Tab-separated table of N, CA, C and O and ligand atoms in Angstrom:
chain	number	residue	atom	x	y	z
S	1	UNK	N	0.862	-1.205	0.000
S	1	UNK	CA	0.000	0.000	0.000
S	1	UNK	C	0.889	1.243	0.000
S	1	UNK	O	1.677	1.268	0.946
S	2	UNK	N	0.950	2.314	-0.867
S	2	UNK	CA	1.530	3.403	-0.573
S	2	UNK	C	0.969	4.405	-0.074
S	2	UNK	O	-0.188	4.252	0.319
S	3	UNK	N	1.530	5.560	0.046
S	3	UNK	CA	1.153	6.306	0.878
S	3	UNK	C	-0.496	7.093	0.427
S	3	UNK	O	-1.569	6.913	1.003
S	4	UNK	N	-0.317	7.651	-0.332
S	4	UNK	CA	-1.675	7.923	-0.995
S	4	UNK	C	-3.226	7.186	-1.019
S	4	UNK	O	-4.319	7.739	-0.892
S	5	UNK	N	-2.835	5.353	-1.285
S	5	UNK	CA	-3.445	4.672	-0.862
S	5	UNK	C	-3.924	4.475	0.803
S	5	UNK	O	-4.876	3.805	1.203
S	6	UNK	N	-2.922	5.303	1.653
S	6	UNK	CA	-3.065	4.751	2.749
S	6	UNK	C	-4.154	5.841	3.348
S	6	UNK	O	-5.193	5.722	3.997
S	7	UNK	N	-3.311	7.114	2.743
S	7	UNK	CA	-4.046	8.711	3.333
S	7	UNK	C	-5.667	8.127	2.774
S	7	UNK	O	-6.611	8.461	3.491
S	8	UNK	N	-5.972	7.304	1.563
S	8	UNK	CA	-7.490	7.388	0.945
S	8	UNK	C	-7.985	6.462	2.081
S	8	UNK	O	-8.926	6.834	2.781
S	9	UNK	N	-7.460	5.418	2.262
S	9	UNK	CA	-8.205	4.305	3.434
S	9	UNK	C	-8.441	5.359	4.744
S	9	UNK	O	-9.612	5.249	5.107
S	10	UNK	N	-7.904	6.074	5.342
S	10	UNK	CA	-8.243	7.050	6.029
S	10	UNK	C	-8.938	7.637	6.179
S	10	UNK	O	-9.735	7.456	7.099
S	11	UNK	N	-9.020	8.813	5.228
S	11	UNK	CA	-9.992	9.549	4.866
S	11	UNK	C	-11.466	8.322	5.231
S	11	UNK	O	-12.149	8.452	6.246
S	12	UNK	N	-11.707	7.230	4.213
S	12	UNK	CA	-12.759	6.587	4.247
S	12	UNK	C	-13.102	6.319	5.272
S	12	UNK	O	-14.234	6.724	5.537
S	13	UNK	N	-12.461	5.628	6.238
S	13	UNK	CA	-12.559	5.408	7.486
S	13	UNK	C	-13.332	6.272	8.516
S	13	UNK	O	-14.099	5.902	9.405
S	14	UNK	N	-12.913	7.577	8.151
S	14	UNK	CA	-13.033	8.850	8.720
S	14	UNK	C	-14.663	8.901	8.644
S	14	UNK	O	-15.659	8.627	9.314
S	15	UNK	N	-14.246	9.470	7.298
S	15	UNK	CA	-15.925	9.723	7.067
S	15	UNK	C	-17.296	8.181	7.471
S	15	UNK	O	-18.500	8.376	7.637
S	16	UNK	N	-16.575	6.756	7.533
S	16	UNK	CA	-17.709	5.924	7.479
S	16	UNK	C	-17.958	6.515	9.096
S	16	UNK	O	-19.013	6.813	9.655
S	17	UNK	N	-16.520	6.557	9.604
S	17	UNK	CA	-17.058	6.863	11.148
S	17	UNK	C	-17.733	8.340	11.557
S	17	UNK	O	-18.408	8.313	12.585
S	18	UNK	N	-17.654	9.281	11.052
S	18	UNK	CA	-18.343	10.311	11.128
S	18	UNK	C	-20.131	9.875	10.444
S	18	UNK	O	-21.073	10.283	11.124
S	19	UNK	N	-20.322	9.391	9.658
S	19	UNK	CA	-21.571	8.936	9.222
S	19	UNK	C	-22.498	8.282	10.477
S	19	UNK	O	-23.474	8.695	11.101
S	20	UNK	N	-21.496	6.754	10.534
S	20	UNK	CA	-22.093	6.213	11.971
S	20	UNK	C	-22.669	6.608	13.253
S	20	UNK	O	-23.538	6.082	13.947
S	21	UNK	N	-21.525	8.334	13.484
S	21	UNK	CA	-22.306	8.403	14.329
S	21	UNK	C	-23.039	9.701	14.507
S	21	UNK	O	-23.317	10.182	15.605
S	22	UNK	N	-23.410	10.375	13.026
S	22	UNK	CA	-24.617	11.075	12.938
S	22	UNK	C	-25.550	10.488	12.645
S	22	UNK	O	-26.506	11.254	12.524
S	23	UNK	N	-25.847	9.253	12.413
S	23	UNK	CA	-26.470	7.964	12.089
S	23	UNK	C	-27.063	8.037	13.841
S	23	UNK	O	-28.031	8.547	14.404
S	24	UNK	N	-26.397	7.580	14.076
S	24	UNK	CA	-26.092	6.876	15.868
S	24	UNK	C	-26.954	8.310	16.372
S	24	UNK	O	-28.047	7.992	16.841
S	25	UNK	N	-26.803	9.243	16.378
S	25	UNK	CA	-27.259	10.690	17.240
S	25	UNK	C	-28.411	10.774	15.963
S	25	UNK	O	-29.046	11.765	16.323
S	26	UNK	N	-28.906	10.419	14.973
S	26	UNK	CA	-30.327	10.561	14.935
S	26	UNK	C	-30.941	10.116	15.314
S	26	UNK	O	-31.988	10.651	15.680
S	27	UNK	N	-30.655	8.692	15.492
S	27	UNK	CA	-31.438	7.448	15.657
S	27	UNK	C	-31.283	6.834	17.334
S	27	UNK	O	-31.275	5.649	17.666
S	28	UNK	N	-31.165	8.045	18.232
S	28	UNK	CA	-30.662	7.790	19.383
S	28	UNK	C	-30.216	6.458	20.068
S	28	UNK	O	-30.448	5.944	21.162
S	29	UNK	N	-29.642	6.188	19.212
S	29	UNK	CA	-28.794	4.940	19.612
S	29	UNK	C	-28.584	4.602	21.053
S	29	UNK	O	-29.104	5.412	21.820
S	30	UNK	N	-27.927	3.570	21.628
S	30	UNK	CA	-27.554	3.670	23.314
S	30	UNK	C	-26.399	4.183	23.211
S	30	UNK	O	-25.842	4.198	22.113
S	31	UNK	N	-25.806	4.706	24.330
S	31	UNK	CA	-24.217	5.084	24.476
S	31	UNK	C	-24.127	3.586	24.585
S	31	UNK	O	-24.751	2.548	24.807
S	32	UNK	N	-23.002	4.101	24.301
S	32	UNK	CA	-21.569	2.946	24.689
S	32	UNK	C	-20.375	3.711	25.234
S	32	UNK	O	-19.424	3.997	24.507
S	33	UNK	N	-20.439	4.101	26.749
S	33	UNK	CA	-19.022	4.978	27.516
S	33	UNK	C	-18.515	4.106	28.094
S	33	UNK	O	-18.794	3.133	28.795
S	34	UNK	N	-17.609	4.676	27.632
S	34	UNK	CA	-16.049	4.186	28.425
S	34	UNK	C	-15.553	5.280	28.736
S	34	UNK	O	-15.853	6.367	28.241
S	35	UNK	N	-14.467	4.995	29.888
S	35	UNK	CA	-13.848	5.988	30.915
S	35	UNK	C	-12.507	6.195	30.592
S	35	UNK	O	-11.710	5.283	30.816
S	36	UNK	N	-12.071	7.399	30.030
S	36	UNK	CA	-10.784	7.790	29.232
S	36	UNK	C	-10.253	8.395	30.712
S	36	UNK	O	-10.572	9.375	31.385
S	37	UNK	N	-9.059	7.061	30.905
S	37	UNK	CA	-8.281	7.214	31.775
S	37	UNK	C	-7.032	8.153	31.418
S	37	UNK	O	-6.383	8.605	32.361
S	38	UNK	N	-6.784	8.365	30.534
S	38	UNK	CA	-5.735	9.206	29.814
S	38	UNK	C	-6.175	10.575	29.793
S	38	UNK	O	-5.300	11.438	29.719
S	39	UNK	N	-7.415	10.931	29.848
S	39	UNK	CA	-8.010	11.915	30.232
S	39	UNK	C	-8.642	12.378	31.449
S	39	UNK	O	-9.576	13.158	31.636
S	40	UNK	N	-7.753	11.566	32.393
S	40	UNK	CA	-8.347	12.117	34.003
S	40	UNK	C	-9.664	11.272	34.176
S	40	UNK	O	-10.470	11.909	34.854
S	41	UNK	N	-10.072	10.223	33.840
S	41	UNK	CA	-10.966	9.406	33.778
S	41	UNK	C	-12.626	10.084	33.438
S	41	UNK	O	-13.720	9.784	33.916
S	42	UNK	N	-12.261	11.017	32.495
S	42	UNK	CA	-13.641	11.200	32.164
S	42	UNK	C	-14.146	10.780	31.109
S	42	UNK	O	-13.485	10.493	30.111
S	43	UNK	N	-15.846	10.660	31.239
S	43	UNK	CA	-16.762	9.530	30.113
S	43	UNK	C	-16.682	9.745	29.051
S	43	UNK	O	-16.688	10.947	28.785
S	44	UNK	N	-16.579	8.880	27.998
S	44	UNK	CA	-16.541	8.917	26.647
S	44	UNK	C	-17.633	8.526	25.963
S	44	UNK	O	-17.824	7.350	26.272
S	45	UNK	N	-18.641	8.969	25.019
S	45	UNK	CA	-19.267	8.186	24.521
S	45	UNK	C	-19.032	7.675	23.150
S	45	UNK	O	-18.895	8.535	22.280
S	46	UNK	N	-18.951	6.247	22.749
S	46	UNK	CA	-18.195	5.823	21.860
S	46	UNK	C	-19.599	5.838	20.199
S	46	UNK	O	-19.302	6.121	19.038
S	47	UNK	N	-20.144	5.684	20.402
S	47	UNK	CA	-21.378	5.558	19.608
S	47	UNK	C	-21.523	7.210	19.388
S	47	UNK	O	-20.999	7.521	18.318
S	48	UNK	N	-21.915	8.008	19.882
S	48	UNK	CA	-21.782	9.343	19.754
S	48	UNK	C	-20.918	10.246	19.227
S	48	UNK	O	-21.055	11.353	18.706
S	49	UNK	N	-19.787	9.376	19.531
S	49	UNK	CA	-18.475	10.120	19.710
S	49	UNK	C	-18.178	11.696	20.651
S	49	UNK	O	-17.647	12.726	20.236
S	50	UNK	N	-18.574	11.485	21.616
S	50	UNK	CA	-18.734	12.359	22.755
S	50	UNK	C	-17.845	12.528	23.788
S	50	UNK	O	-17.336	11.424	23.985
S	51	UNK	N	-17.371	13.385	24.592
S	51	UNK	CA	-16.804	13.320	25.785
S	51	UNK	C	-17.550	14.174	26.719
S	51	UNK	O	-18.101	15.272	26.643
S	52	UNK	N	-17.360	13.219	27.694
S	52	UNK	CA	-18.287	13.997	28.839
S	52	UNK	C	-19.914	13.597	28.699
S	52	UNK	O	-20.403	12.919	27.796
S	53	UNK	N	-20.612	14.196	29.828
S	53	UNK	CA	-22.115	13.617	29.446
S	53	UNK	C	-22.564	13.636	27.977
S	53	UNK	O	-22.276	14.537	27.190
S	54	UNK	N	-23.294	12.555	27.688
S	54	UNK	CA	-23.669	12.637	26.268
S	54	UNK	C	-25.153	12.946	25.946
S	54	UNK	O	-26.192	12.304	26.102
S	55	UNK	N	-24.900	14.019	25.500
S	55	UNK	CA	-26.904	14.425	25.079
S	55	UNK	C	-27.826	13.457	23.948
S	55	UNK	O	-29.036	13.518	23.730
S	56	UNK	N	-26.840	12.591	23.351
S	56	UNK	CA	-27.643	11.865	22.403
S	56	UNK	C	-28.429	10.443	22.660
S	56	UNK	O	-29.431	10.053	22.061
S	57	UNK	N	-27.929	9.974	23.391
S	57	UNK	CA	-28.142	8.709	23.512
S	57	UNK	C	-29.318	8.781	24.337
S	57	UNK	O	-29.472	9.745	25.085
S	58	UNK	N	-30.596	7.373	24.237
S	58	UNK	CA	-31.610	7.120	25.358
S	58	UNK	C	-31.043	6.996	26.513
S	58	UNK	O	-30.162	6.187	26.804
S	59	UNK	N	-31.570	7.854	27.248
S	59	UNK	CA	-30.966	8.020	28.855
S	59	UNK	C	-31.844	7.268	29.637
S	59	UNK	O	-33.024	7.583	29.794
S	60	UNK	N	-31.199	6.066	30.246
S	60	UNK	CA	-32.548	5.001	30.985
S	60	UNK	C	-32.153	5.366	32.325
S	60	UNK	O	-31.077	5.924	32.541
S	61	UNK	N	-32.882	5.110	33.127
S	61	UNK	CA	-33.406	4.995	34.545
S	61	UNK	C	-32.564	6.121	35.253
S	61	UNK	O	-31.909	5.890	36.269
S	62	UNK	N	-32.641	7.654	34.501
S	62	UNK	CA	-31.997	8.696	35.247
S	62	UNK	C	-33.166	8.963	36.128
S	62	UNK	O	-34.194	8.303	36.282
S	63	UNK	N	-32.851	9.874	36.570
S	63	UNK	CA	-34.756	10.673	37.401
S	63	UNK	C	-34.686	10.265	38.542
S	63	UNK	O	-35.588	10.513	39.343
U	1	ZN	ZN1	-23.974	8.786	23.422
Protein backbone atom coordinates (compact mmCIF):
# COMPACT_ATOMS: atom_id res chain seq x y z
CA UNK A 1 0.00 0.00 0.00
CA UNK A 2 1.53 3.40 -0.57
CA UNK A 3 1.15 6.31 0.88
CA UNK A 4 -1.67 7.92 -1.00
CA UNK A 5 -3.44 4.67 -0.86
CA UNK A 6 -3.07 4.75 2.75
CA UNK A 7 -4.05 8.71 3.33
CA UNK A 8 -7.49 7.39 0.94
CA UNK A 9 -8.21 4.31 3.43
CA UNK A 10 -8.24 7.05 6.03
CA UNK A 11 -9.99 9.55 4.87
CA UNK A 12 -12.76 6.59 4.25
CA UNK A 13 -12.56 5.41 7.49
CA UNK A 14 -13.03 8.85 8.72
CA UNK A 15 -15.92 9.72 7.07
CA UNK A 16 -17.71 5.92 7.48
CA UNK A 17 -17.06 6.86 11.15
CA UNK A 18 -18.34 10.31 11.13
CA UNK A 19 -21.57 8.94 9.22
CA UNK A 20 -22.09 6.21 11.97
CA UNK A 21 -22.31 8.40 14.33
CA UNK A 22 -24.62 11.08 12.94
CA UNK A 23 -26.47 7.96 12.09
CA UNK A 24 -26.09 6.88 15.87
CA UNK A 25 -27.26 10.69 17.24
CA UNK A 26 -30.33 10.56 14.93
CA UNK A 27 -31.44 7.45 15.66
CA UNK A 28 -30.66 7.79 19.38
CA UNK A 29 -28.79 4.94 19.61
CA UNK A 30 -27.55 3.67 23.31
CA UNK A 31 -24.22 5.08 24.48
CA UNK A 32 -21.57 2.95 24.69
CA UNK A 33 -19.02 4.98 27.52
CA UNK A 34 -16.05 4.19 28.43
CA UNK A 35 -13.85 5.99 30.92
CA UNK A 36 -10.78 7.79 29.23
CA UNK A 37 -8.28 7.21 31.78
CA UNK A 38 -5.73 9.21 29.81
CA UNK A 39 -8.01 11.92 30.23
CA UNK A 40 -8.35 12.12 34.00
CA UNK A 41 -10.97 9.41 33.78
CA UNK A 42 -13.64 11.20 32.16
CA UNK A 43 -16.76 9.53 30.11
CA UNK A 44 -16.54 8.92 26.65
CA UNK A 45 -19.27 8.19 24.52
CA UNK A 46 -18.20 5.82 21.86
CA UNK A 47 -21.38 5.56 19.61
CA UNK A 48 -21.78 9.34 19.75
CA UNK A 49 -18.47 10.12 19.71
CA UNK A 50 -18.73 12.36 22.75
CA UNK A 51 -16.80 13.32 25.78
CA UNK A 52 -18.29 14.00 28.84
CA UNK A 53 -22.12 13.62 29.45
CA UNK A 54 -23.67 12.64 26.27
CA UNK A 55 -26.90 14.43 25.08
CA UNK A 56 -27.64 11.87 22.40
CA UNK A 57 -28.14 8.71 23.51
CA UNK A 58 -31.61 7.12 25.36
CA UNK A 59 -30.97 8.02 28.85
CA UNK A 60 -32.55 5.00 30.98
CA UNK A 61 -33.41 5.00 34.54
CA UNK A 62 -32.00 8.70 35.25
CA UNK A 63 -34.76 10.67 37.40
ZN1 LIG B 1 -23.97 8.79 23.42
Amino acid sequence: MNRSDFERACREQNAEADKRRSDARKDSAPCVVVTMFAFGGIPYCQTHGVMGPCPYGTQRGSK
